[in-house]
Amino acid sequence: TNSRVLRSRHWAAHARTILRRFAVAALLALALLLSATPEASGSTVGVPWAGDPLYKEVPGLKKMAWGAKAGVADWTRRFKDNDAALSSLLVMRSRKMTEEDWVELCASLHGNTALKELKASGHALSPTAAAAFGAMLAKNSGLKTLAVGDETFGDAGLSALSQGLGENAALQELELDLKGAGAEGAKALAGALSTNTGLRKLTLARNKLGDAGVVALCEGLASSGRQGLG
């Protein structure tokens, strides 16, 4: 009986060793795969890289910002040129972005009509950066979907964004889940909704708007003459 117990323990230990080795091998394989991405190999992030036929065959393919590359010059140059090939941009959380980067990015979109989707959730935005997004919305006439900010966005960020949203007629979908917004931010957003007639979908999940915030939003929607949002 003792020998059986010893053999069982031996095989259990051996199995754990094998599993650990497989886990290490899987992690190494993942690291090698990531190192082979366009960013790691030195290609420009957010734009097509030479030799990739997918970008030529699928015009609307999403351009993604991988890794920790800094700066936005690779995007802003194309935005200013109104490059039709760059219609969708996802700024991943691992992308290093400064306040100056956000301001430069937004400024390049003032006259752009090619970009239809901009998703940059998960990034902390300063009041200046949030105001830059608001100013962009006041000028831009092409963007259809926008998602920005993280849980620190708060009432100040939502208020800054709302100033431009009220003057925008192109945006159709605004994603504001988990932005740390409360009643004051909701009231500012309600003011924008009262004059904005283009928005079709608004998400505000996981924000503590309170009764006052919800009431304000309903009144803003009612004053715009719309039946509601998706």
XYZ file of N, CA and C in Angstrom:
690
model
N 0.828 -1.204 0.000
C 0.000 0.000 0.000
C 0.866 1.259 0.000
N 1.920 1.227 0.826
C 2.824 2.371 0.892
C 3.507 2.626 -0.449
N 3.879 1.522 -1.131
C 4.550 1.671 -2.425
C 3.603 2.283 -3.453
N 2.315 1.918 -3.397
C 1.351 2.503 -4.318
C 1.187 4.002 -4.073
N 1.164 4.360 -2.808
C 1.052 5.781 -2.454
C 2.253 6.553 -2.966
N 3.449 5.960 -2.798
C 4.668 6.615 -3.250
C 4.675 6.775 -4.770
N 4.216 5.707 -5.474
C 4.176 5.793 -6.929
C 3.177 6.851 -7.387
N 2.030 6.940 -6.708
C 1.020 7.942 -7.056
C 1.562 9.356 -6.871
N 2.268 9.551 -5.750
C 2.857 10.867 -5.494
C 3.923 11.194 -6.541
N 4.683 10.168 -6.931
C 5.734 10.379 -7.929
C 5.132 10.820 -9.260
N 4.075 10.128 -9.694
C 3.448 10.467 -10.961
C 2.739 11.820 -10.900
N 2.178 12.153 -9.752
C 1.529 13.454 -9.604
C 2.544 14.590 -9.723
N 3.699 14.383 -9.074
C 4.766 15.383 -9.153
C 5.281 15.495 -10.581
N 5.423 14.350 -11.246
C 5.898 14.332 -12.625
C 4.912 15.066 -13.543
N 3.617 14.857 -13.318
C 2.594 15.519 -14.127
C 2.629 17.035 -13.930
N 2.824 17.458 -12.671
C 2.902 18.900 -12.406
C 4.104 19.520 -13.101
N 5.223 18.795 -13.118
C 6.425 19.286 -13.792
C 6.170 19.457 -15.289
N 5.501 18.477 -15.901
C 5.201 18.537 -17.327
C 4.286 19.712 -17.635
N 3.265 19.918 -16.782
C 2.336 21.021 -16.989
C 3.048 22.366 -16.896
N 3.979 22.465 -15.935
C 4.733 23.717 -15.804
C 5.555 23.972 -17.050
N 6.178 22.917 -17.584
C 6.989 23.072 -18.793
C 6.148 23.498 -19.987
N 4.953 22.919 -20.096
C 4.054 23.303 -21.174
C 3.644 24.770 -21.040
N 3.407 25.203 -19.800
C 3.006 26.592 -19.573
C 4.112 27.552 -19.975
N 5.352 27.207 -19.601
C 6.501 28.044 -19.962
C 6.655 28.099 -21.477
N 6.505 26.937 -22.126
C 6.627 26.887 -23.580
C 5.551 27.730 -24.260
N 4.340 27.679 -23.715
C 3.248 28.469 -24.283
C 3.524 29.964 -24.146
N 4.046 30.379 -22.998
C 4.378 31.785 -22.796
C 5.478 32.243 -23.740
N 6.480 31.388 -23.948
C 7.557 31.716 -24.882
C 7.024 31.848 -26.305
N 6.127 30.938 -26.679
C 5.543 30.996 -28.014
C 4.748 32.285 -28.207
N 3.997 32.684 -27.155
C 3.233 33.916 -27.226
C 4.146 35.126 -27.370
N 5.255 35.117 -26.619
C 6.216 36.225 -26.704
C 6.801 36.331 -28.106
N 7.115 35.181 -28.717
C 7.653 35.182 -30.079
C 6.618 35.691 -31.069
N 5.360 35.308 -30.859
C 4.296 35.768 -31.744
C 4.127 37.273 -31.674
N 4.140 37.815 -30.452
C 3.994 39.256 -30.287
C 5.176 40.013 -30.871
N 6.365 39.403 -30.761
C 7.553 40.072 -31.300
C 7.534 40.128 -32.809
N 6.674 39.339 -33.425
C 6.588 39.317 -34.883
C 5.530 40.265 -35.423
N 4.846 41.024 -34.543
C 3.828 41.969 -34.992
C 4.493 43.130 -35.703
N 3.751 43.915 -36.521
C 4.338 45.030 -37.263
C 5.060 46.022 -36.374
N 4.524 46.299 -35.163
C 5.171 47.287 -34.289
C 6.530 46.808 -33.856
N 6.613 45.530 -33.431
C 7.873 45.002 -32.929
C 8.929 44.961 -34.020
N 8.509 44.783 -35.265
C 9.477 44.689 -36.346
C 9.832 46.052 -36.917
N 9.273 47.111 -36.316
C 9.653 48.453 -36.720
C 8.720 49.089 -37.732
N 7.623 48.410 -38.149
C 6.688 48.986 -39.100
C 5.870 50.077 -38.432
N 5.291 50.952 -39.239
C 4.500 52.044 -38.701
C 3.191 51.527 -38.144
N 2.878 51.883 -36.903
C 1.641 51.433 -36.265
C 0.467 52.241 -36.783
N -0.659 51.570 -37.012
C -1.865 52.269 -37.412
C -1.972 52.508 -38.901
N -0.987 52.058 -39.685
C -1.055 52.211 -41.132
C -0.671 50.893 -41.769
N -1.071 50.650 -43.024
C -0.721 49.395 -43.674
C 0.784 49.247 -43.810
N 1.266 48.037 -43.699
C 2.692 47.807 -43.890
C 2.921 47.092 -45.216
N 4.082 47.320 -45.812
C 4.380 46.806 -47.151
C 4.257 45.294 -47.196
N 3.649 44.804 -48.246
C 3.573 43.368 -48.444
C 2.368 42.705 -47.843
N 1.531 43.437 -47.134
C 0.341 42.832 -46.530
C -0.844 43.036 -47.471
N -1.282 42.005 -48.193
C -2.355 42.159 -49.180
C -3.716 42.442 -48.560
N -3.923 42.117 -47.280
C -5.226 42.324 -46.660
C -5.628 43.786 -46.648
N -4.658 44.658 -46.432
C -4.982 46.072 -46.375
C -5.383 46.614 -47.742
N -4.931 45.967 -48.802
C -5.290 46.396 -50.145
C -6.652 45.833 -50.538
N -6.949 44.634 -50.077
C -8.164 43.958 -50.488
C -9.388 44.352 -49.658
N -9.165 44.762 -48.406
C -10.272 45.120 -47.517
C -10.095 46.576 -47.086
N -10.681 47.540 -47.826
C -10.465 48.964 -47.537
C -10.853 49.369 -46.132
N -11.916 48.747 -45.561
C -12.400 49.170 -44.251
C -11.770 48.451 -43.087
N -10.705 47.689 -43.335
C -10.081 46.922 -42.264
C -9.588 47.839 -41.162
N -9.889 47.485 -39.912
C -9.526 48.326 -38.777
C -8.015 48.411 -38.619
N -7.530 49.606 -38.416
C -6.108 49.813 -38.146
C -5.930 49.866 -36.634
N -5.025 49.093 -36.097
C -4.908 48.979 -34.650
C -3.547 49.473 -34.161
N -3.519 50.026 -32.965
C -2.284 50.532 -32.376
C -1.746 49.509 -31.394
N -0.782 48.718 -31.824
C -0.236 47.682 -30.957
C 0.930 48.220 -30.142
N 1.180 47.572 -29.000
C 2.404 47.826 -28.243
C 2.459 49.180 -27.586
N 3.671 49.619 -27.316
C 3.881 50.826 -26.524
C 4.529 51.943 -27.325
N 4.335 51.929 -28.641
C 4.915 52.978 -29.455
C 4.358 54.335 -29.045
N 5.195 55.356 -29.047
C 4.773 56.684 -28.614
C 4.610 57.610 -29.809
N 3.853 58.698 -29.600
C 3.665 59.687 -30.647
C 2.490 59.361 -31.553
N 2.025 60.382 -32.279
C 0.865 60.210 -33.150
C 1.107 60.727 -34.565
N 2.346 61.033 -34.889
C 2.652 61.603 -36.204
C 2.256 60.681 -37.340
N 2.312 59.355 -37.093
C 1.954 58.400 -38.142
C 0.481 58.475 -38.492
N -0.349 58.940 -37.558
C -1.788 59.084 -37.798
C -2.142 60.489 -38.277
N -1.630 61.486 -37.579
C -2.063 62.857 -37.859
C -1.747 63.285 -39.281
N -0.630 62.823 -39.803
C -0.275 63.159 -41.176
C -1.344 62.656 -42.145
N -1.826 61.456 -41.913
C -2.837 60.868 -42.790
C -4.218 61.472 -42.551
N -4.492 61.844 -41.309
C -5.772 62.503 -41.027
C -5.858 63.853 -41.736
N -4.761 64.585 -41.699
C -4.746 65.897 -42.352
C -4.883 65.762 -43.863
N -4.366 64.661 -44.402
C -4.494 64.394 -45.840
C -5.850 63.785 -46.185
N -6.656 63.519 -45.156
C -7.978 62.916 -45.337
C -7.871 61.576 -46.071
N -6.934 60.768 -45.628
C -6.667 59.469 -46.245
C -7.869 58.548 -46.059
N -8.508 58.165 -47.152
C -9.716 57.335 -47.089
C -9.428 55.926 -46.594
N -8.177 55.492 -46.681
C -7.826 54.138 -46.237
C -7.817 54.011 -44.720
N -7.709 55.132 -44.040
C -7.692 55.108 -42.569
C -9.072 55.535 -42.070
N -9.987 54.580 -42.018
C -11.368 54.881 -41.650
C -11.719 54.453 -40.234
N -10.853 53.655 -39.596
C -11.154 53.165 -38.252
C -9.863 53.050 -37.458
N -9.882 53.558 -36.239
C -8.672 53.548 -35.414
C -8.990 53.099 -33.996
N -8.272 52.096 -33.535
C -8.373 51.622 -32.160
C -7.053 51.909 -31.451
N -7.075 52.804 -30.479
C -5.879 53.146 -29.703
C -5.863 52.237 -28.477
N -5.071 51.191 -28.534
C -5.066 50.219 -27.452
C -4.491 50.815 -26.173
N -4.864 50.229 -25.064
C -4.488 50.776 -23.756
C -2.976 50.789 -23.553
N -2.268 49.886 -24.218
C -0.817 49.807 -24.064
C -0.073 50.901 -24.836
N -0.785 51.621 -25.685
C -0.168 52.714 -26.435
C 0.150 53.864 -25.484
N 1.360 54.370 -25.538
C 1.768 55.477 -24.666
C 1.307 56.791 -25.289
N 0.404 57.473 -24.584
C -0.165 58.719 -25.089
C -0.026 59.821 -24.045
N 0.463 60.975 -24.481
C 0.567 62.137 -23.597
C -0.580 63.100 -23.882
N -0.708 64.092 -23.032
C -1.733 65.116 -23.251
C -1.519 65.801 -24.596
N -0.254 66.079 -24.925
C 0.067 66.717 -26.193
C -0.316 65.832 -27.375
N -0.164 64.521 -27.218
C -0.539 63.590 -28.288
C -2.040 63.673 -28.573
N -2.844 63.679 -27.502
C -4.292 63.737 -27.690
C -4.710 65.047 -28.350
N -4.095 66.142 -27.932
C -4.424 67.446 -28.512
C -4.065 67.481 -29.990
N -2.886 66.942 -30.322
C -2.450 66.905 -31.720
C -3.360 66.010 -32.552
N -3.722 64.861 -31.990
C -4.600 63.927 -32.689
C -5.953 64.573 -32.991
N -6.543 65.201 -31.986
C -7.854 65.827 -32.165
C -7.794 66.975 -33.163
N -6.736 67.769 -33.102
C -6.605 68.895 -34.023
C -6.541 68.428 -35.474
N -5.904 67.283 -35.691
C -5.778 66.769 -37.065
C -7.099 66.242 -37.607
N -8.082 66.058 -36.735
C -9.381 65.530 -37.147
C -10.427 66.613 -37.386
N -10.077 67.859 -37.185
C -11.057 68.935 -37.336
C -11.689 68.934 -38.723
N -10.857 68.783 -39.746
C -11.368 68.817 -41.112
C -11.420 67.463 -41.776
N -11.183 66.409 -41.004
C -11.159 65.061 -41.568
C -12.567 64.499 -41.718
N -12.821 63.843 -42.854
C -14.118 63.193 -43.063
C -13.972 61.700 -43.341
N -12.724 61.210 -43.379
C -12.479 59.805 -43.718
C -12.621 58.881 -42.509
N -12.165 59.321 -41.344
C -12.223 58.474 -40.148
C -13.673 58.361 -39.673
N -14.160 57.130 -39.569
C -15.538 56.885 -39.155
C -15.644 56.359 -37.728
N -14.574 55.749 -37.237
C -14.617 55.124 -35.911
C -13.317 55.402 -35.167
N -13.435 55.912 -33.958
C -12.281 56.161 -33.096
C -12.592 55.616 -31.713
N -11.823 54.598 -31.314
C -12.019 53.991 -30.000
C -10.730 54.108 -29.198
N -10.830 54.826 -28.081
C -9.662 55.064 -27.239
C -10.020 54.920 -25.768
N -10.929 54.003 -25.462
C -11.286 53.768 -24.061
C -10.114 53.156 -23.313
N -10.081 53.418 -22.002
C -9.015 52.862 -21.176
C -7.849 53.804 -20.979
N -7.874 54.962 -21.634
C -6.814 55.956 -21.483
C -7.303 57.094 -20.586
N -6.482 57.480 -19.643
C -6.801 58.630 -18.803
C -6.620 59.907 -19.621
N -7.598 60.795 -19.551
C -7.535 62.053 -20.290
C -7.551 63.227 -19.321
N -6.612 64.139 -19.499
C -6.592 65.349 -18.684
C -7.729 66.264 -19.129
N -8.077 67.283 -18.325
C -9.114 68.233 -18.751
C -8.805 68.871 -20.102
N -7.515 69.141 -20.347
C -7.114 69.726 -21.630
C -7.365 68.762 -22.776
N -7.041 67.484 -22.563
C -7.264 66.478 -23.600
C -8.753 66.277 -23.845
N -9.548 66.252 -22.769
C -10.994 66.102 -22.916
C -11.582 67.280 -23.687
N -11.075 68.481 -23.404
C -11.537 69.674 -24.122
C -11.159 69.592 -25.596
N -10.007 68.979 -25.890
C -9.586 68.819 -27.287
C -10.552 67.912 -28.043
N -11.049 66.876 -27.376
C -12.043 66.007 -28.007
C -13.348 66.770 -28.238
N -13.720 67.606 -27.273
C -14.921 68.410 -27.439
C -14.795 69.366 -28.611
N -13.632 70.028 -28.724
C -13.397 70.952 -29.834
C -13.391 70.209 -31.167
N -12.860 68.987 -31.162
C -12.858 68.178 -32.390
C -14.278 67.861 -32.831
N -15.146 67.473 -31.876
C -16.530 67.148 -32.216
C -17.269 68.359 -32.779
N -16.913 69.542 -32.313
C -17.569 70.755 -32.796
C -17.207 71.039 -34.254
N -16.064 70.532 -34.720
C -15.591 70.814 -36.072
C -15.740 69.628 -37.021
N -15.616 68.407 -36.509
C -15.580 67.219 -37.354
C -16.962 66.875 -37.904
N -16.988 66.427 -39.158
C -18.265 66.072 -39.782
C -18.251 64.673 -40.389
N -17.261 63.854 -39.990
C -17.172 62.525 -40.564
C -17.268 61.385 -39.569
N -16.847 61.622 -38.329
C -16.784 60.562 -37.325
C -18.185 60.067 -36.950
N -18.360 58.737 -36.938
C -19.653 58.136 -36.619
C -19.678 57.479 -35.241
N -18.533 56.940 -34.806
C -18.468 56.218 -33.527
C -17.283 56.724 -32.714
N -17.513 56.990 -31.431
C -16.456 57.493 -30.562
C -16.545 56.843 -29.190
N -15.381 56.424 -28.670
C -15.265 55.905 -27.303
C -13.959 56.433 -26.726
N -14.030 57.172 -25.626
C -12.828 57.776 -25.047
C -12.877 57.721 -23.526
N -11.688 57.892 -22.918
C -11.590 58.039 -21.473
C -11.622 56.744 -20.695
N -11.323 56.866 -19.401
C -11.397 55.733 -18.484
C -12.215 56.149 -17.264
N -12.071 55.410 -16.169
C -12.901 55.696 -14.993
C -12.557 57.024 -14.316
N -11.457 57.677 -14.741
C -11.103 58.984 -14.175
C -11.670 60.140 -15.007
N -12.364 59.836 -16.073
C -12.901 60.864 -16.973
C -13.806 61.826 -16.196
N -14.745 61.275 -15.477
C -15.548 62.041 -14.534
C -16.451 63.100 -15.151
N -17.037 63.905 -14.279
C -17.942 64.966 -14.692
C -17.231 66.040 -15.519
N -15.977 66.339 -15.127
C -15.231 67.379 -15.848
C -14.976 66.959 -17.289
N -14.572 65.709 -17.480
C -14.317 65.229 -18.829
C -15.581 65.172 -19.658
N -16.667 64.697 -19.048
C -17.932 64.594 -19.769
C -18.471 65.976 -20.129
N -18.294 66.924 -19.239
C -18.747 68.293 -19.510
C -17.967 68.906 -20.668
N -16.643 68.673 -20.690
C -15.805 69.206 -21.767
C -16.176 68.577 -23.102
N -16.428 67.289 -23.099
C -16.811 66.589 -24.322
C -18.173 67.062 -24.818
N -19.078 67.309 -23.889
C -20.446 67.686 -24.241
C -20.518 69.034 -24.937
N -19.575 69.906 -24.639
C -19.594 71.231 -25.274
C -19.506 71.123 -26.783
N -18.706 70.179 -27.261
C -18.600 69.991 -28.705
C -19.690 69.112 -29.261
N -20.155 68.161 -28.450
C -21.197 67.246 -28.907
C -22.471 67.988 -29.288
N -22.772 69.055 -28.581
C -23.978 69.812 -28.871
C -23.954 70.456 -30.245
N -22.753 70.670 -30.796
C -22.618 71.304 -32.107
C -22.381 70.282 -33.214
N -22.292 68.998 -32.861
C -21.969 67.957 -33.836
C -23.243 67.353 -34.423
N -23.209 67.086 -35.727
C -24.376 66.491 -36.381
C -24.056 65.153 -37.029
N -22.793 64.715 -36.946
C -22.381 63.503 -37.653
C -22.305 62.278 -36.754
N -21.894 62.456 -35.514
C -21.682 61.312 -34.620
C -22.985 60.557 -34.378
N -22.916 59.238 -34.499
C -24.104 58.402 -34.312
C -24.035 57.514 -33.075
N -22.822 57.185 -32.628
C -22.670 56.284 -31.481
C -21.593 56.813 -30.541
N -21.937 56.946 -29.272
C -21.007 57.443 -28.260
C -20.975 56.462 -27.095
N -19.803 55.911 -26.829
C -19.643 54.919 -25.770
C -18.983 55.571 -24.553
N -19.720 55.635 -23.449
C -19.233 56.290 -22.233
C -19.435 55.392 -21.009
N -19.206 54.102 -21.178
C -19.328 53.172 -20.063
C -18.162 53.342 -19.088
N -18.465 53.265 -17.795
C -17.451 53.287 -16.735
C -16.501 54.484 -16.875
N -17.057 55.667 -16.827
C -16.251 56.890 -16.950
C -16.217 57.699 -15.657
N -16.755 57.156 -14.583
C -16.731 57.882 -13.316
C -17.610 59.112 -13.328
N -18.611 59.124 -14.188
C -19.483 60.296 -14.320
C -20.612 60.251 -13.304
N -21.070 61.436 -12.901
C -22.167 61.553 -11.953
C -23.251 62.455 -12.500
N -24.056 63.012 -11.603
C -25.203 63.825 -12.002
C -24.791 65.084 -12.770
N -23.696 65.726 -12.352
C -23.281 66.961 -13.018
C -22.849 66.695 -14.457
N -22.129 65.609 -14.666
C -21.741 65.253 -16.025
C -22.949 64.913 -16.873
N -23.917 64.225 -16.258
C -25.138 63.870 -16.975
C -25.921 65.117 -17.385
N -25.938 66.103 -16.530
C -26.646 67.344 -16.847
C -25.988 68.066 -18.021
N -24.641 68.056 -18.051
C -23.932 68.675 -19.170
C -24.215 67.918 -20.464
N -24.238 66.597 -20.363
C -24.540 65.773 -21.528
C -25.971 66.007 -21.994
N -26.882 66.186 -21.063
C -28.283 66.449 -21.403
C -28.415 67.743 -22.203
N -27.619 68.748 -21.822
C -27.633 69.998 -22.570
C -27.204 69.806 -24.007
N -26.207 68.941 -24.205
C -25.737 68.649 -25.564
C -26.787 67.882 -26.347
N -27.461 66.951 -25.690
C -28.481 66.148 -26.369
C -29.677 66.986 -26.799
N -29.903 68.078 -26.116
C -31.053 68.923 -26.448
C -30.867 69.616 -27.792
N -29.605 69.760 -28.231
C -29.340 70.420 -29.516
C -28.772 69.453 -30.553
N -28.233 68.326 -30.103
C -27.672 67.334 -31.029
C -28.804 66.445 -31.553
N -28.870 66.296 -32.870
C -29.928 65.476 -33.460
C -29.388 64.281 -34.233
N -28.063 64.106 -34.224
C -27.472 63.029 -35.011
C -27.232 61.742 -34.238
N -27.031 61.850 -32.919
C -26.690 60.681 -32.111
C -27.828 59.667 -32.086
N -27.457 58.394 -32.304
C -28.459 57.325 -32.336
C -28.253 56.301 -31.215
N -27.044 56.201 -30.707
C -26.776 55.218 -29.654
C -25.837 55.826 -28.616
N -26.238 55.745 -27.353
C -25.448 56.277 -26.242
C -25.406 55.240 -25.131
N -24.210 54.852 -24.698
C -24.081 53.894 -23.604
C -23.426 54.580 -22.410
N -24.064 54.421 -21.246
C -23.590 55.062 -20.010
C -23.574 54.071 -18.845
N -23.373 52.802 -19.141
C -23.386 51.786 -18.092
C -22.265 52.021 -17.089
N -22.516 51.608 -15.848
C -21.534 51.659 -14.755
C -21.053 53.075 -14.437
N -21.957 54.035 -14.562
C -21.728 55.391 -14.085
C -22.784 55.696 -13.021
N -22.422 56.446 -12.016
C -23.344 56.765 -10.925
C -24.018 58.108 -11.209
N -24.983 58.071 -12.127
C -25.652 59.294 -12.560
C -26.673 59.789 -11.549
N -27.257 58.872 -10.791
C -28.265 59.252 -9.811
C -29.576 59.638 -10.478
N -30.596 59.807 -9.667
C -31.914 60.179 -10.186
C -31.880 61.510 -10.927
N -31.149 62.472 -10.363
C -31.092 63.799 -10.978
C -30.454 63.729 -12.362
N -29.414 62.905 -12.504
C -28.748 62.765 -13.793
C -29.635 62.107 -14.824
N -30.341 61.071 -14.416
C -31.234 60.361 -15.339
C -32.371 61.259 -15.788
N -32.928 61.991 -14.858
C -34.033 62.911 -15.190
C -33.547 63.967 -16.183
N -32.359 64.506 -15.933
C -31.800 65.526 -16.829
C -31.617 64.971 -18.238
N -31.131 63.745 -18.341
C -30.942 63.134 -19.659
C -32.274 62.950 -20.380
N -33.268 62.508 -19.655
C -34.595 62.329 -20.259
C -35.151 63.661 -20.750
N -34.946 64.712 -19.972
C -35.447 66.027 -20.373
C -34.691 66.538 -21.592
N -33.370 66.255 -21.638
C -32.581 66.668 -22.790
C -33.041 65.979 -24.059
N -33.319 64.693 -23.963
C -33.814 63.945 -25.113
C -35.185 64.450 -25.552
N -36.037 64.725 -24.590
C -37.396 65.191 -24.901
C -37.368 66.538 -25.624
N -36.478 67.430 -25.171
C -36.412 68.756 -25.781
C -35.853 68.731 -27.191
N -35.131 67.626 -27.528
C -34.575 67.530 -28.885
C -35.612 67.016 -29.875
N -36.736 66.529 -29.371
C -37.791 66.038 -30.235
C -37.627 64.583 -30.631
N -36.598 63.906 -30.094
C -36.391 62.483 -30.420
C -37.202 61.599 -29.497
N -37.472 60.413 -29.973
C -38.208 59.432 -29.166
C -37.289 58.751 -28.167
N -35.988 58.719 -28.457
C -35.053 58.055 -27.558
C -33.791 57.663 -28.294
N -32.920 56.956 -27.590
C -31.666 56.483 -28.151
C -31.583 54.978 -27.997
N -30.763 54.361 -28.835
C -30.546 52.917 -28.735
C -29.589 52.581 -27.626
